[in-house]
CSV table of C-alpha atoms and ligand atoms in Angstrom, one decimal:
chain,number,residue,atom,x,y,z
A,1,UNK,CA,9.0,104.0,-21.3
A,2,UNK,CA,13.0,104.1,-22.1
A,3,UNK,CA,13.6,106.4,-24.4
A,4,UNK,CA,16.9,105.9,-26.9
A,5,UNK,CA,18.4,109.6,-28.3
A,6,UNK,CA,18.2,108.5,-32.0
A,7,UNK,CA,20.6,105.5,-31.4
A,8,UNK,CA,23.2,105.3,-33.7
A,9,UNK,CA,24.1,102.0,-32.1
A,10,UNK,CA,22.9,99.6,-29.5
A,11,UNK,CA,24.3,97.0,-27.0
A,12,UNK,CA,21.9,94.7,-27.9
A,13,UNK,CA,23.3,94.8,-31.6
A,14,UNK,CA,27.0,94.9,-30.1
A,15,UNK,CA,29.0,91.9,-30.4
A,16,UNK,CA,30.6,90.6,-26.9
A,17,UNK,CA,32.6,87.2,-26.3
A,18,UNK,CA,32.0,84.7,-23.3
A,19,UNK,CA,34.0,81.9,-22.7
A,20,UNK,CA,36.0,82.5,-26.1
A,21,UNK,CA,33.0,82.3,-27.6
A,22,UNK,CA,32.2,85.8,-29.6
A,23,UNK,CA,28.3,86.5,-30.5
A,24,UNK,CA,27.4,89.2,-32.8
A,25,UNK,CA,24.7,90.3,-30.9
A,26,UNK,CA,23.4,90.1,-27.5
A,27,UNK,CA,20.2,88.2,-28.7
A,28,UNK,CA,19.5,84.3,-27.3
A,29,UNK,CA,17.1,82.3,-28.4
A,30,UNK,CA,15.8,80.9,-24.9
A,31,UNK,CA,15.7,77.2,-25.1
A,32,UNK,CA,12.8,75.9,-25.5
A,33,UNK,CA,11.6,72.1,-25.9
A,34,UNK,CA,9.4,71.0,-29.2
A,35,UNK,CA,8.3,67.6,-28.1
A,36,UNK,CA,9.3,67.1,-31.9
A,37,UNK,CA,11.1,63.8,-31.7
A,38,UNK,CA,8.4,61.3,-33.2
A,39,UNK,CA,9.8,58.0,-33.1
A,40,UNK,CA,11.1,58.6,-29.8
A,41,UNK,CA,14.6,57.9,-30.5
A,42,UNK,CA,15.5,61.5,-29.2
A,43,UNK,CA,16.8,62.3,-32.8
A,44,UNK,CA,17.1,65.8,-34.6
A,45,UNK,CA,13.9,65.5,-37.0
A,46,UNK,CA,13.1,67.9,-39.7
A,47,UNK,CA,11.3,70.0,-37.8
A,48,UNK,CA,14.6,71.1,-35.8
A,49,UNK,CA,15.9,72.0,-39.1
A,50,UNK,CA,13.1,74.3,-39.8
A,51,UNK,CA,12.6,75.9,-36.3
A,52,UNK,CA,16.2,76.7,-35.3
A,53,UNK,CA,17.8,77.6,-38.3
A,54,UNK,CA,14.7,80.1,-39.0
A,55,UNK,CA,15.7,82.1,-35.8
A,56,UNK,CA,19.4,82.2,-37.0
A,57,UNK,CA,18.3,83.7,-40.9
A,58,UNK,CA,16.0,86.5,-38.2
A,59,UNK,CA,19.6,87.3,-36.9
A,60,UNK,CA,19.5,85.6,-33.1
A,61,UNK,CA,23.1,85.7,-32.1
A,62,UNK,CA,23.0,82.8,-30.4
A,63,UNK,CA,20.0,80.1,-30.6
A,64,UNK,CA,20.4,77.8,-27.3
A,65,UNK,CA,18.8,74.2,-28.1
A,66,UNK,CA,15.9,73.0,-26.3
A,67,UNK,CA,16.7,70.7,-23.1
A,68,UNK,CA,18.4,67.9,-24.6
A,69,UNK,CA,18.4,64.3,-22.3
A,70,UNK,CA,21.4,63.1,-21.4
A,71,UNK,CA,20.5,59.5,-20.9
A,72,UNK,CA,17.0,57.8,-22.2
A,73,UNK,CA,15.5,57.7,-19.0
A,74,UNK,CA,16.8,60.9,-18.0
A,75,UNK,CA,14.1,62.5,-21.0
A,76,UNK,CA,10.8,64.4,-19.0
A,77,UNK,CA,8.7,63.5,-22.4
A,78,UNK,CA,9.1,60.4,-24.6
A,79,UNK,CA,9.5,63.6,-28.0
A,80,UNK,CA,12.6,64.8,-26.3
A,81,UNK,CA,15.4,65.6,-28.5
A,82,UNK,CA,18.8,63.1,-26.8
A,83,UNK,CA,22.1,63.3,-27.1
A,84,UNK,CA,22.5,60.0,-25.3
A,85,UNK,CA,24.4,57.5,-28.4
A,86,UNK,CA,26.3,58.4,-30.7
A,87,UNK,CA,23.8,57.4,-33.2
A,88,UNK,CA,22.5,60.8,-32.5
A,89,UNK,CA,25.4,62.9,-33.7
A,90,UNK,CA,24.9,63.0,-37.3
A,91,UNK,CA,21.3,65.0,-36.8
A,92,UNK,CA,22.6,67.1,-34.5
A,93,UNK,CA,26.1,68.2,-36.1
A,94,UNK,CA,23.7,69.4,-39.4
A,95,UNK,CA,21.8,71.2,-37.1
A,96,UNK,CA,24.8,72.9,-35.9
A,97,UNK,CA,26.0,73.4,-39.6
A,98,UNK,CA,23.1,74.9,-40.6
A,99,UNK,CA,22.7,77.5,-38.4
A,100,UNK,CA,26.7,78.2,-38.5
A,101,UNK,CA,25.9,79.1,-41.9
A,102,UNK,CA,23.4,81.3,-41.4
A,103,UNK,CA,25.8,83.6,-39.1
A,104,UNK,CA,24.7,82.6,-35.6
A,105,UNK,CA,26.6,80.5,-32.6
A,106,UNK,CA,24.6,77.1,-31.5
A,107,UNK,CA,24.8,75.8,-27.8
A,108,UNK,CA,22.7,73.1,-26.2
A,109,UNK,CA,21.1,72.4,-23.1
A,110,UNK,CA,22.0,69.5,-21.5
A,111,UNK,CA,19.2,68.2,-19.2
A,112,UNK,CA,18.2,64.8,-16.7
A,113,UNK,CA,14.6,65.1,-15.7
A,114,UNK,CA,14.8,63.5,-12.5
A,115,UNK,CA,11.3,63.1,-10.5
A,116,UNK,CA,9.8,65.2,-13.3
A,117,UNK,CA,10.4,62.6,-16.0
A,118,UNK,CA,6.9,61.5,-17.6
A,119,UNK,CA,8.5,58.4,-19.2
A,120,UNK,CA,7.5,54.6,-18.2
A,121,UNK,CA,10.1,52.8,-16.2
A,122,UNK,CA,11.9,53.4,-13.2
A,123,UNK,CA,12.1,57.3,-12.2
A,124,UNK,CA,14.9,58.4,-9.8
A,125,UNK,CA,15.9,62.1,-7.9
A,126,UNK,CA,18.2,62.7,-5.0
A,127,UNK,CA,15.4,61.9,-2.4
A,128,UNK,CA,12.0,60.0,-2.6
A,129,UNK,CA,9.8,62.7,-3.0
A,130,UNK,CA,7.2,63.4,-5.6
A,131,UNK,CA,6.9,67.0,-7.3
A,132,UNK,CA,3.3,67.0,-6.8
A,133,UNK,CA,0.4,64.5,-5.2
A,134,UNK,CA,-0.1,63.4,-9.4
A,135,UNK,CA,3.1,62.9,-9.4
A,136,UNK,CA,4.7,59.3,-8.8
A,137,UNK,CA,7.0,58.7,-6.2
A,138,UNK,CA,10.7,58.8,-7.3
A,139,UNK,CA,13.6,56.8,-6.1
A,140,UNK,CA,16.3,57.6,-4.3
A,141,UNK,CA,19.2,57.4,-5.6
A,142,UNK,CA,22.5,55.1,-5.2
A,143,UNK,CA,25.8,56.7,-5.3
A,144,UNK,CA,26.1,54.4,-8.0
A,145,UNK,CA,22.9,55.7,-10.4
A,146,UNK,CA,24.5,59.1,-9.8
A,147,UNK,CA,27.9,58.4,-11.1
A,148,UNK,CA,26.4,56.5,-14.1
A,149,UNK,CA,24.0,60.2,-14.9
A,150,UNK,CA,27.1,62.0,-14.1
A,151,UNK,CA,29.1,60.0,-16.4
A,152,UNK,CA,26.1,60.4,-18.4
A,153,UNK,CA,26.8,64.3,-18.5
A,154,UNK,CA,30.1,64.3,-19.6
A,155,UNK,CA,29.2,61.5,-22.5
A,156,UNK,CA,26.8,64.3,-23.7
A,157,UNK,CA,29.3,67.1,-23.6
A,158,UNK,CA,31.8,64.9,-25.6
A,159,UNK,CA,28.9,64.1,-28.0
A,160,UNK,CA,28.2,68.0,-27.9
A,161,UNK,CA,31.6,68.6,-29.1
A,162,UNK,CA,31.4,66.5,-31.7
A,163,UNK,CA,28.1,67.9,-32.9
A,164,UNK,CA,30.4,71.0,-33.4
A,165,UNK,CA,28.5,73.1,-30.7
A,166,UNK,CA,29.7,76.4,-29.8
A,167,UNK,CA,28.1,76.3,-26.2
A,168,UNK,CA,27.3,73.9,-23.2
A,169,UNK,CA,24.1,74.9,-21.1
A,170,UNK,CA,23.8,73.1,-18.3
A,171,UNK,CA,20.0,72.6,-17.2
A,172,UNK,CA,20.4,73.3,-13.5
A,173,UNK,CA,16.7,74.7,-13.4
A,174,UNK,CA,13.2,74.7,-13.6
A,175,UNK,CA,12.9,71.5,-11.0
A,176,UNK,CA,14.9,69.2,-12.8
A,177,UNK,CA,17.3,66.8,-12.0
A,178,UNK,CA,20.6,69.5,-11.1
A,179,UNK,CA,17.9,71.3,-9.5
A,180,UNK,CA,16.6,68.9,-7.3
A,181,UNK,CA,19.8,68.3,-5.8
A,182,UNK,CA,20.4,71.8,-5.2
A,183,UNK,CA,17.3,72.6,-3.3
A,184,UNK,CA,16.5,71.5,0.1
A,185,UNK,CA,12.7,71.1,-1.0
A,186,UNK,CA,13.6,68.1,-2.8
A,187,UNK,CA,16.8,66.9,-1.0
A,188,UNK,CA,17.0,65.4,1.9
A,189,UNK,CA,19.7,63.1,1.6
A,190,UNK,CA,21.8,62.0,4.7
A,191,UNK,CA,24.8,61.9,2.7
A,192,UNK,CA,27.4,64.0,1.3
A,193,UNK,CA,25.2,64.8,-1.8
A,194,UNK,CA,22.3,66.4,0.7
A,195,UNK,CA,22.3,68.4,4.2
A,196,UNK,CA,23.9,72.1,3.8
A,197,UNK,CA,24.4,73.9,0.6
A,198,UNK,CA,28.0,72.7,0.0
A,199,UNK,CA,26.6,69.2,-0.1
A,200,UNK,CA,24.1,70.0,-2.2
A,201,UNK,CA,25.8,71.4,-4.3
A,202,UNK,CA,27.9,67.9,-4.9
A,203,UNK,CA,26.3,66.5,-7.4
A,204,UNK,CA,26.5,69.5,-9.9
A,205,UNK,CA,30.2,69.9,-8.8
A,206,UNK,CA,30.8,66.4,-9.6
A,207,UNK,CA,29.1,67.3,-13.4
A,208,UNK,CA,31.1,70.4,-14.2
A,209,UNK,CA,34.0,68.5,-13.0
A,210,UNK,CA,33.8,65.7,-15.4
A,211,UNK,CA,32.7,67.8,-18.5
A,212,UNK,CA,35.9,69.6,-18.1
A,213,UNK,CA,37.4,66.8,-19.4
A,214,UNK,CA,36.1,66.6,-22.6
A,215,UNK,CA,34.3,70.5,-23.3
A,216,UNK,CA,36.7,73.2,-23.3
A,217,UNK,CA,34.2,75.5,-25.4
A,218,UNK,CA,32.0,77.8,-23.2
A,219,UNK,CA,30.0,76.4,-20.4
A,220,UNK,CA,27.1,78.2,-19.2
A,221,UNK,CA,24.5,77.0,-16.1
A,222,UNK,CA,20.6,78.1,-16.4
A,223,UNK,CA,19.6,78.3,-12.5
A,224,UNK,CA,16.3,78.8,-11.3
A,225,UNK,CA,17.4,81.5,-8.8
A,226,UNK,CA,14.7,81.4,-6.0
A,227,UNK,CA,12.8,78.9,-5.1
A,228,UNK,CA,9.6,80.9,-4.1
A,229,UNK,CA,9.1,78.6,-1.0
A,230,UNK,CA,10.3,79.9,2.6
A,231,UNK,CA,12.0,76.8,3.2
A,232,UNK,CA,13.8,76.5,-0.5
A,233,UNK,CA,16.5,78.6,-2.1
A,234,UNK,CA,16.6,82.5,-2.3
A,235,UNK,CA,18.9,84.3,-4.5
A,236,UNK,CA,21.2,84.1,-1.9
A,237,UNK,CA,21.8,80.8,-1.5
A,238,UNK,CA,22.5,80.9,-5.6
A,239,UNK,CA,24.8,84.1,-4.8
A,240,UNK,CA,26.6,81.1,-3.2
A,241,UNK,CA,26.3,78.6,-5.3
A,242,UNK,CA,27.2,80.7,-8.1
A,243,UNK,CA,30.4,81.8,-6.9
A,244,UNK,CA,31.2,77.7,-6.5
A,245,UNK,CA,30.3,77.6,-10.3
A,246,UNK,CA,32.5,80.3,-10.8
A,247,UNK,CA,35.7,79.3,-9.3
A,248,UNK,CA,35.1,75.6,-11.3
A,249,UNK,CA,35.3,77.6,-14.4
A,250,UNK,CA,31.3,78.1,-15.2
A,251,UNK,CA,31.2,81.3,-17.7
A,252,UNK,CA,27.6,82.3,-17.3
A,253,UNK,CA,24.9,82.3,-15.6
A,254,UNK,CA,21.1,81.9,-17.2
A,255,UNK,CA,18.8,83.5,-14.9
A,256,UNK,CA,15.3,81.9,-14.1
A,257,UNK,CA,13.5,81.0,-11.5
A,258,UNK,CA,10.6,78.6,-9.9
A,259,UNK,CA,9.4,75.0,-10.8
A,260,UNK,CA,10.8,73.1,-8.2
A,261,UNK,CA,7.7,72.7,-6.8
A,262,UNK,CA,4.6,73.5,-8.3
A,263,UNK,CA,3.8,77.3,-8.5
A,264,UNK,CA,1.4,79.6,-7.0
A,265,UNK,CA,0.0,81.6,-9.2
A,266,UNK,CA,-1.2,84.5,-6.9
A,267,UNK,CA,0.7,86.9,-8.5
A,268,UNK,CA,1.1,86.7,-12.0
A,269,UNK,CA,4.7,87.2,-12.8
A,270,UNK,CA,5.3,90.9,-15.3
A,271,UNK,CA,7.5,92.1,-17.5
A,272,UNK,CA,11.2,91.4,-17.0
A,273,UNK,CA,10.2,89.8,-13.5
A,274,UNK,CA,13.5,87.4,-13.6
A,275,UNK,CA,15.9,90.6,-14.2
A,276,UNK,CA,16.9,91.2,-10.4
A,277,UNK,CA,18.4,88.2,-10.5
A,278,UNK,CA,20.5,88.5,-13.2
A,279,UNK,CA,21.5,92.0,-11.8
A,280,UNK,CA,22.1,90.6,-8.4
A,281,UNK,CA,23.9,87.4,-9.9
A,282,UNK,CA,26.3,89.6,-11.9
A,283,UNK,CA,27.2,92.3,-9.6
A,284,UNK,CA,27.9,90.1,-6.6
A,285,UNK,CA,29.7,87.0,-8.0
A,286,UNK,CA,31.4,89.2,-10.9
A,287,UNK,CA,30.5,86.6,-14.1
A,288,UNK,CA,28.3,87.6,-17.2
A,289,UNK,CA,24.6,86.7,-16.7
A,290,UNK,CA,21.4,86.2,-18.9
A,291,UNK,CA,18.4,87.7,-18.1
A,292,UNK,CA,14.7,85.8,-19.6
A,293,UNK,CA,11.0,86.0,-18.7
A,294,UNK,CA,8.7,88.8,-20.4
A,295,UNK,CA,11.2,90.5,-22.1
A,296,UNK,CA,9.4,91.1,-25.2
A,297,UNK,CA,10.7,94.8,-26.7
A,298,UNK,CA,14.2,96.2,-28.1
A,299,UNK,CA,13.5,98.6,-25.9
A,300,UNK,CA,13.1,97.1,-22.8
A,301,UNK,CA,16.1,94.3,-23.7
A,302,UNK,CA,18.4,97.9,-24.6
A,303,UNK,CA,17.5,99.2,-20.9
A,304,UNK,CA,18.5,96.3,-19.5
A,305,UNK,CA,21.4,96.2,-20.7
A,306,UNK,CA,22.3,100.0,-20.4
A,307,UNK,CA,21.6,100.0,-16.9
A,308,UNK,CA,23.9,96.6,-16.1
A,309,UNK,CA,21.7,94.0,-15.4
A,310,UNK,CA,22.7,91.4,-17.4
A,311,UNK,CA,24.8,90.8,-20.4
A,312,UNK,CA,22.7,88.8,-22.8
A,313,UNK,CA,18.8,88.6,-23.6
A,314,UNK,CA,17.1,85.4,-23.4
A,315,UNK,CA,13.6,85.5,-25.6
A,316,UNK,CA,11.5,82.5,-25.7
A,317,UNK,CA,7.8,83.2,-26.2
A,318,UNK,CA,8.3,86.2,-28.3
A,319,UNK,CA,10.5,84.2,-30.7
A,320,UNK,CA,7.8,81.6,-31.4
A,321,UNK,CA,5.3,84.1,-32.9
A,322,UNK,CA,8.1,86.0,-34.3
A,323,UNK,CA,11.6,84.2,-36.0
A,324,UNK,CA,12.4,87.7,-37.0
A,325,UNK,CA,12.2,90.0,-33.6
A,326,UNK,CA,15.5,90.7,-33.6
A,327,UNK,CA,15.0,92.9,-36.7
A,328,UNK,CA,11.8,94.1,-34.9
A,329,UNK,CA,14.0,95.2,-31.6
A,330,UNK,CA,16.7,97.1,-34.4
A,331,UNK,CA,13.7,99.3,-36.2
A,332,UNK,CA,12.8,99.6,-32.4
A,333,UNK,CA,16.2,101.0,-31.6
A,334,UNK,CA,16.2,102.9,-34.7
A,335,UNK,CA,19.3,100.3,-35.4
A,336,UNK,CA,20.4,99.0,-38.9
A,337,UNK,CA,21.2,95.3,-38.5
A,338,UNK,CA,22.7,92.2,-41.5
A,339,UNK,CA,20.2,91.3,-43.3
A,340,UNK,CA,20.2,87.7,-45.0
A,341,UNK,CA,21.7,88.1,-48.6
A,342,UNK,CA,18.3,87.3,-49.9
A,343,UNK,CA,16.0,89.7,-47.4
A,344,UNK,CA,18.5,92.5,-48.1
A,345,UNK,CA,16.5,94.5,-50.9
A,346,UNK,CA,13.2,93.8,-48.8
A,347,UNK,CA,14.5,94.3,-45.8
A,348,UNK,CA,16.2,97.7,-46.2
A,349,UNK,CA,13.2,99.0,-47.9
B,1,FMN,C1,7.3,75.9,-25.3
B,1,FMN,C2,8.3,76.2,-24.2
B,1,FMN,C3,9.3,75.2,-23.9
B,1,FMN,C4,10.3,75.5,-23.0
B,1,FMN,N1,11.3,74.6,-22.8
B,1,FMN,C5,12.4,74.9,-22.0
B,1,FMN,C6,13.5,74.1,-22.0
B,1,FMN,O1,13.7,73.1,-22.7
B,1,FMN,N2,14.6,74.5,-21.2
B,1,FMN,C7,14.5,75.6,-20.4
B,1,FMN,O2,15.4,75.9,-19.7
B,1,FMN,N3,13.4,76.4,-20.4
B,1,FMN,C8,12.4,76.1,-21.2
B,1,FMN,N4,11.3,77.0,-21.4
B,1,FMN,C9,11.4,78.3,-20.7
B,1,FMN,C10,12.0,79.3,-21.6
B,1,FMN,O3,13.3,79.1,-22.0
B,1,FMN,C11,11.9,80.7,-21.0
B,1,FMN,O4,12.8,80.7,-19.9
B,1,FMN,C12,10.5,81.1,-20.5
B,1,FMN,O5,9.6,80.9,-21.5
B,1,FMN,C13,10.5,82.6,-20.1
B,1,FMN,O6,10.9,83.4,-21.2
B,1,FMN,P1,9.8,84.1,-22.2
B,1,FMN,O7,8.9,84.9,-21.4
B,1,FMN,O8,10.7,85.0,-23.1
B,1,FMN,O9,9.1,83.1,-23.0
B,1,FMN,C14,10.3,76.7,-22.3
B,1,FMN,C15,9.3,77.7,-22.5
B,1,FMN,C16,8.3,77.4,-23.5
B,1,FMN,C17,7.3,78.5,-23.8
């Protein structure tokens, strides 16, 4: 186990700034959907008020909203949260003021399901392949559909920006949509959005493009950085790919991994399983990375830090059972951290 000498301070509890955007710690709430939009009009309900502001009052420097859809049949469940009207603004701008106030940044992930979309209606991806054999076969799709989800991006980002939101994620990951075009598993296009990696990489070229011109607040991409298939992507190919995000101006990079296709659970993954890839992202492209899965300790968030890996902890599980861990990691690292004005008493006891 990593042992801290009596820590007077931390990194974890050290403030940093990506993409002008400064954090007071190096905490992230990991974003995670609640399938908490009843009346399926993809709106903030009160639920979202409760849940993300609670992790701002347990001192998460930055809470990252759940995958957000981008156009209505772009949501993977008919409860997804959208930021696809304008009509949607309002909920999500006193989401934004809420947890501003409690001391903690707010981004949101921006996300198009693609062939994993569970929603009746027509379901589209780059190629007409299905995820799984339950899985219903998608559409391929026009140039056309993909400038109108494109355009559907950069609508989002403007909305984002309105909303007051201090960063843009980018769902790249986890088998959706971006991902799909990325990965040669589910792209097999004859055009100049499919074939080698540059052309795969196209379509999300063509989305960072166009949300440059209306985000100019920090822009991170969560990548799913190996495929776990032979014939998928490795970390190298996202070596590659992240450079290209690089150069277009992408601050960050959130490391996962898997769910392009479905997963073989032979070897069940451990503690801090995703954190080579953040290392290996960070060190060879040179741009601030996140490293999530299993990180569950101050301790073993501190270590990852000291040692280089990555420059920002994404917790996701542990956050659920605990709003609070972040004071949890600081007793951990023998750390005195802000209380809320109203915990102070009780929490400095
Ligand atoms: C309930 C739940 C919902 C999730 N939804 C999302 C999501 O909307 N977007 C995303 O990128 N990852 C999502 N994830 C993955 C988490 O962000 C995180 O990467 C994963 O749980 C591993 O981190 P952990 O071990 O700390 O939980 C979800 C995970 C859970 C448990």
């Amino acid at each position: 186990m990593f042992k801290i000498e009596v820590a007077k301070m931390s990194i974890l509890f050290s403030p940093i700034t990506i993409g002008g955007v400064s954090l007071k710690n190096r905490i992230v709430m990991s974003p995670m959907g609640m399938n908490a939009c009843k009346a399926e009009d993809g709106k903030v309900t009160n639920w979202h008020k409760i849940h993300y502001p609670s992790r701002a009052v347990g001192q998460v420097g930055l809470i990252m909203v759940e995958a957000t859809a981008v156009s209505l049949d772009g949501r993977t469940d008919p409860d997804d949260l959208g930021i696809w009207e304008d009509g949607q603004i309002s909920g999500l701008k006193e989401l934004v003021d809420m947890v501003h106030e409690q001391g903690a940044k707010i981004g949101i992930q921006l996300c198009h399901g693609g062939r994993k979309s569970k929603i009746p209606g027509k379901i589209m991806a780059p190629s007409a392949i299905p995820y799984d054999e339950n899985s219903i076969v998608p559409e391929a799709m026009t140039e056309e559909e993909m400038y109108e989800v494109i355009a559907a991006f950069k609508e989002s980002a403007r909305r984002a920006k309105q909303a007051g939101f201090d960063v843009l994620e980018l769902h790249a990951a986890h088998g959706y949509l971006i991902n799909q075009f990325l990965s040669p598993l589910s792209n097999k296009r004859g055009d100049k959005y499919g074939g080698n990696l540059e052309n795969r990489y196209q379509f999300l070229k063509e989305v960072i493009h166009e949300i440059h011109k209306v985000w100019d607040g920090a822009l991170f991409v969560r990548i799913s950085a190996t495929d776990y298939h032979p014939e998928g992507c490795s970390i190298d190919d996202y070596i590659v790919y992240g450079s290209m995000m690089k150069e277009q101006g992408v601050h960050f990079i959130d490391c996962s991994s898997g769910w392009i296709v479905p997963p073989n659970f032979s070897e069940r993954p451990g503690p801090g399983y995703q954190v080579p890839f953040a290392s290996q992202m960070k060190k060879e492209v040179q741009i601030p990375t996140g490293a999530v899965g299993l990180i569950t300790s101050g301790l073993q968030a501190e270590k990852i830090l000291v040692e280089g890996h990555a420059d920002l902890i994404f917790i996701g599980q542990e956050l659920l059972r605990d709003p609070y861990w972040p004071k949890r990691a600081a007793k951990e690292l023998n750390v005195s951290i802000d209380a809320p004005p109203s915990y102070e008493y009780i929490w400095n006891k």
